Short mmCIF file of C-alpha atoms in Angstrom, two decimals:
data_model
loop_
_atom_site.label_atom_id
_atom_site.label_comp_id
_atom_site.label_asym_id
_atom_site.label_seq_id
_atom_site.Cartn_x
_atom_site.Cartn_y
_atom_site.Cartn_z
CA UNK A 1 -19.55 34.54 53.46
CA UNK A 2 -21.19 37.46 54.42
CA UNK A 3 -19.41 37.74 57.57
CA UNK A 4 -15.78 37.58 56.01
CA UNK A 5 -16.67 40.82 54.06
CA UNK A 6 -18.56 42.58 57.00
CA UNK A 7 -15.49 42.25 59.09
CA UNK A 8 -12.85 43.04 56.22
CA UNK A 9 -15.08 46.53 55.63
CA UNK A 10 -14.57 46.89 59.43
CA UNK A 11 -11.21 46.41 59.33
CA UNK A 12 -11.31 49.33 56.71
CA UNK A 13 -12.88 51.78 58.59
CA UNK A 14 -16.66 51.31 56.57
CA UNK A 15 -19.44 51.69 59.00
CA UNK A 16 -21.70 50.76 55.84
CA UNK A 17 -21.76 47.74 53.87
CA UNK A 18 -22.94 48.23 50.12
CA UNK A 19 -23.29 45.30 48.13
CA UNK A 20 -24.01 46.99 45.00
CA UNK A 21 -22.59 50.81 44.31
CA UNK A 22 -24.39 52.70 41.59
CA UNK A 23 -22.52 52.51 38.15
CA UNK A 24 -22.67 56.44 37.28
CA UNK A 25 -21.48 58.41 40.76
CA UNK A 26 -19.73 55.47 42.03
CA UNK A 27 -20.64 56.62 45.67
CA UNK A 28 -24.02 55.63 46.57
CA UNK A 29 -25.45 52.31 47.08
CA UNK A 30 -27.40 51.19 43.60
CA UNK A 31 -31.30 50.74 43.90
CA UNK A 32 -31.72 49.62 40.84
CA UNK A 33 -30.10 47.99 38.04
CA UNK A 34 -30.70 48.31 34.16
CA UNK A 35 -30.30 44.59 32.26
CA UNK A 36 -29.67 46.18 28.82
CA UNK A 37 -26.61 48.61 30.30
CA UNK A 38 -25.55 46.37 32.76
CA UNK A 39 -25.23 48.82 35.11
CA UNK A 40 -26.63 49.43 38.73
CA UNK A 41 -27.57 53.00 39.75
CA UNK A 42 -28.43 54.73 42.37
CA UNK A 43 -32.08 57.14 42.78
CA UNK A 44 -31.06 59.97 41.65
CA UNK A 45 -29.16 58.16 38.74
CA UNK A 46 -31.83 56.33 37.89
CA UNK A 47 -34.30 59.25 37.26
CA UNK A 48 -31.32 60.62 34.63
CA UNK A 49 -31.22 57.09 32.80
CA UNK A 50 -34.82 56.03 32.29
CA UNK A 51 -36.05 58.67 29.88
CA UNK A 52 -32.85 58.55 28.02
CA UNK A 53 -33.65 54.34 27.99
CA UNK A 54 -37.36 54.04 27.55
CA UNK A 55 -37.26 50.38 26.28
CA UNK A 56 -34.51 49.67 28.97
CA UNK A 57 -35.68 46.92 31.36
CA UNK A 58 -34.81 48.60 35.13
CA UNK A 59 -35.33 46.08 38.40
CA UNK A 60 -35.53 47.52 41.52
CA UNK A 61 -34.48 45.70 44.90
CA UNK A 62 -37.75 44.37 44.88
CA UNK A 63 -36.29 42.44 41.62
CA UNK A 64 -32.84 41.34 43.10
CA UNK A 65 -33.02 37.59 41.64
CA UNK A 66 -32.65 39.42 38.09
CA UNK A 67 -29.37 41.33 39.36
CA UNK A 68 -25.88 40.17 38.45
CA UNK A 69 -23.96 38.56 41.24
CA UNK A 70 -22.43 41.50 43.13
CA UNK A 71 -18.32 41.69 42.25
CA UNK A 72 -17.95 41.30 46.13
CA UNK A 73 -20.00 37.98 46.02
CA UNK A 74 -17.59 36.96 43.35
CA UNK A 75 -14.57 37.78 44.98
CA UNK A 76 -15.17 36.40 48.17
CA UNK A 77 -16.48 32.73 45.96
CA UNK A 78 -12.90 32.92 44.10
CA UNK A 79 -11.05 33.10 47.29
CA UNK A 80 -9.66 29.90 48.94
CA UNK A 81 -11.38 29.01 52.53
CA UNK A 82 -7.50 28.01 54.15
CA UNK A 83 -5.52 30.96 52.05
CA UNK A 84 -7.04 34.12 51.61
CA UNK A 85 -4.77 35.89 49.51
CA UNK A 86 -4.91 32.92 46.69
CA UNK A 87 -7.88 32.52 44.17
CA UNK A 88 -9.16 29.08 43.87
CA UNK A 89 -7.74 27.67 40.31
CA UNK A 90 -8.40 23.93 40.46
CA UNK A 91 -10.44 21.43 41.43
CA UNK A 92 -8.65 18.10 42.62
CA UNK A 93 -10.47 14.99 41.46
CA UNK A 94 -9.65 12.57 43.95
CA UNK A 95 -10.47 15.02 47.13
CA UNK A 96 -13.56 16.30 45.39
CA UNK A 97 -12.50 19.98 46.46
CA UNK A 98 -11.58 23.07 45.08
CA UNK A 99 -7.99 24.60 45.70
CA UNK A 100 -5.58 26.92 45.27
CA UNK A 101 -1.73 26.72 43.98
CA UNK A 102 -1.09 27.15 47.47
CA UNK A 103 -3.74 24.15 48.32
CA UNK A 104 -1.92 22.11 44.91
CA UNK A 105 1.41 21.91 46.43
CA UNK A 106 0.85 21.44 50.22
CA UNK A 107 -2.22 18.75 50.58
CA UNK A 108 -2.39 17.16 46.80
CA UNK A 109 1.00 16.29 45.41
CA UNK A 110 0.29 12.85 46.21
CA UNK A 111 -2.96 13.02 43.48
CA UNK A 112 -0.51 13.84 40.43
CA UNK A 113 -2.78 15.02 37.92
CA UNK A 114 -5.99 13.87 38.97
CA UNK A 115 -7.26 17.42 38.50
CA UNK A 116 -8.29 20.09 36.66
CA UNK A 117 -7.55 23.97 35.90
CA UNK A 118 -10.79 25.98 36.40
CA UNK A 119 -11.12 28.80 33.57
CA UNK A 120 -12.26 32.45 34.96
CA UNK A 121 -15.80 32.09 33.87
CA UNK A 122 -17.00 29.20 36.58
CA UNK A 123 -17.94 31.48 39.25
#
């Protein structure tokens, strides 16, 4: 998965990959990442948040298991594996697989509703 947004960066131009950008300048890669705010942020963002948020619980990369998933993560999880423009939206019973529209009308027509819509919160 990692690979598929390595080379889409590249196809961009990036010569970094940042999986988390810090919340406040929105340029620099985060370092750590405040649970209360919900927000990621970067060193020198960091040092203007924590005496504003005392009681604010701050991990630092050290800490990543108690990070959100990053937004990239979660974009590249919604996407279908055989149509990359489509977000998978169902899950077919009968094929035990996730799909997309796309997926719905070319390989499971024959299923008829054996499946099921997936709401926006599963990833």
């Amino acid at each position: 998965m990692a690979s598929n947004l390595e080379s889409s960066l590249a196809a961009k131009g990036s010569d970094t990959i940042s999986d988390y950008t810090c919340s406040a300048c929105q340029e620099l890669e985060a370092q750590f990442h405040c649970e209360e705010c919900r927000k990621s942020f970067c060193d020198s963002c960091v040092k203007l948040h924590n005496p504003l948020y005392k009681t604010h619980p701050v991990y630092g990369r050290e800490q990543m298991e108690k990070w959100p998933i990053a937004k990239s993560t979660v974009d590249l999880l919604e996407k279908c594996a055989e149509h990359s423009d489509e977000k998978i939206k169902l899950f077919c019973k009968d094929h035990s697989q996730l799909c997309c529209l796309v997926c719905l009308a070319r390989h499971h027509r024959q299923v008829g509703f054996n499946f099921f819509f997936l709401n926006k919160y599963v990833f």
